[in-house]
């Protein structure tokens, strides 16, 4: 037998999809689910793409399923909000070939703007979901999900959490011979695929019946499993919480739900009858608890199981012992927090140094540039969700400006985010005669989630250049009459262009254009050097916020010092020094000096 | 030193700053467990923190592993690639656990922790290493992670050849050579540090 492999939950999902004969995989990047599609793109016979956003991804994957090919779509929890519209109606159309939706929730909001619990979507859209506890189950459950999808003519949600997505565990692979399970080309079915009002009501009736059948299946399937040990305590749980329960309560009987929704009511009642006391252990909301309670089973759970933040066996146990939720586990709070930093030499350093001088209200957006909200720039006043910078700024400006006043609101948005959901907001701005200035940060990639391609850089996921969106032409076509491109490494020019844009009596767009430094890990050809004798210790260079500019103590006072392991020679600190004490120096030897890379 | 039968599970937490090769070090530990036919689960921080933020990774190995993550007061070994980060995650180390700490402070040049090290680590069984200096002197600044693994290898039962096998699976030929050298250096540094009294007071 082949030795098991170490796979992350995301990689295992991809493998499961491959073993299921998936032909089309798409999604939108976002931690913790990014690697599902990335990993699928490496398999032969799988057509894998990044979509422009989650709604588009969901719709194209459904289209592929209706056209007869098994399809999978993956996104992070907040992505499912973007895709909620097609989600609810895909429940009505049903599928032809299997259709699986992977969603990654992020308890503790490790890399997210909220801590939402996406299980509610399954109930709201009347869809079954499966929840694996580890990588092996992630692979196996995807295979089960495709079978379930085709058997009941329904999209099936695989609900993951960060801990399952990113933990690596042993996985025994299945057969590589992918079954020929294509359903043949699309066959029209008016009453099913054309959701007009009359059709919708007809489908709703079918969906309610499907719900009953799925509940009966839940009572049948071995995805759900009772484990009897000591019967004084019975714990109902699912997903990664199962493994925490096994450590925190090794002797307890456990009902492990692989298909938590719809609930296996009969078996659950039987389980409850056999144990003295029933606990429900789940992260985030009391989703299972309310479902189980609604089925008439007396349970105890969120009274003491924390709702906020990730669980661990220790936190679970201490909450149980205390009879009250214990705080989220973090390191020693007395150690100064170490926030993530903008890379040395990134264009965003120059941009935020300029923005912080302009005294504007800044509506920010989501990406690496969100880090501009931290000191020394404190350059962002709002961050909500992808695409919201332009629309929120437009709203602020509408009520904040009395006639004739200068616009004082700036929207800052990355190129990826602009294409994801900023474009409709820009149209709205023009249509509704707003005057906001929009700063698009074009670094030619989706940097924060790991350098994925997008329509703005025209890099296809499985290789190959595709068409590139021309941002200037796009803005002009929308009706923006003032569009300028700036070089963010020239802070004076950037500042005067931004000031002009803000003064312009109409909506304006400034595009800051410089490729992300991580795209080409090039060794620098020059680096900054401080003339310690000329440095007065004024600290202006620190206002650029570059991690390569450090303080060097000299008895009582300090001077600036450049960390040459980090400096890429961008020259921003050079421009910031009022004394001319920092100068660029060419590097002639050791081209290997610096390698930019994420850990 | 853990017993060679692995009757009890071992949990390891690596803490440091994004860019120090923490996740790769975790990969090596997970692989060596896998090669030794042990059950293993590895958890880590992904996403934003990796940009020079606080980063950790946990590896749990043994006969059978349930949870991929340990909470406060549960970890057997803490490998601190940066002193401040080691201190931050010290509450995860269980009573009687061991910390291996690299003497390095990133971004703390003003408020220096160094004079208070031994005080801050209290009664923890703590082995101090000058990893950053040693790898820099050897011209291998990027291989601190392997140096720390070399030191830590002295506390695990896996044989030398098992480590070599796993290390040789990583990187190109040139970095493999550097890795092996830094691993040996870490091993020697551990033996050195261990011969000295554990807590410099
Ligand atoms: C709806 C939604 N999908 C995905 C994400 C994950 N995400 C955060 S930032 C980002 C993209 C950022 O790209 P870009 O705007 O180009 O900025 P950059 O990171 O390159 O600076 C993504 C996909 C999210 N937060 N919300």
GROMACS .gro file of C-alpha atoms in nm, chain A residues 2 7 12-22 40 43 46 70 136 139-140 142-143 146 171-181:
model
   34
    2UNK     CA    1   0.109   0.351  -0.071
    7UNK     CA    2  -0.220   1.700   0.294
   12UNK     CA    3  -0.751   1.697   0.039
   13UNK     CA    4  -1.071   1.861  -0.087
   14UNK     CA    5  -0.899   1.906  -0.423
   15UNK     CA    6  -0.788   1.546  -0.425
   16UNK     CA    7  -1.141   1.431  -0.340
   17UNK     CA    8  -1.277   1.637  -0.627
   18UNK     CA    9  -1.020   1.488  -0.860
   19UNK     CA   10  -1.107   1.136  -0.750
   20UNK     CA   11  -1.472   1.226  -0.815
   21UNK     CA   12  -1.394   1.311  -1.174
   22UNK     CA   13  -1.450   1.685  -1.141
   40UNK     CA   14  -0.710   2.157  -0.833
   43UNK     CA   15  -0.453   1.809  -1.187
   46UNK     CA   16  -0.955   1.956  -1.449
   70UNK     CA   17  -1.914   1.758  -1.214
  136UNK     CA   18  -0.884   1.239   0.531
  139UNK     CA   19  -1.120   1.406   0.077
  140UNK     CA   20  -1.373   1.136   0.152
  142UNK     CA   21  -1.613   1.552  -0.113
  143UNK     CA   22  -1.660   1.218  -0.285
  146UNK     CA   23  -2.089   1.450  -0.525
  171UNK     CA   24  -0.437   1.105   0.399
  172UNK     CA   25  -0.467   0.769   0.224
  173UNK     CA   26  -0.543   0.835  -0.137
  174UNK     CA   27  -0.814   0.664  -0.334
  175UNK     CA   28  -0.818   0.549  -0.690
  176UNK     CA   29  -0.679   0.781  -0.952
  177UNK     CA   30  -0.906   0.636  -1.214
  178UNK     CA   31  -1.165   0.907  -1.236
  179UNK     CA   32  -1.507   0.777  -1.322
  180UNK     CA   33  -1.677   0.883  -1.641
  181UNK     CA   34  -1.969   1.048  -1.478
   0.00000   0.00000   0.00000
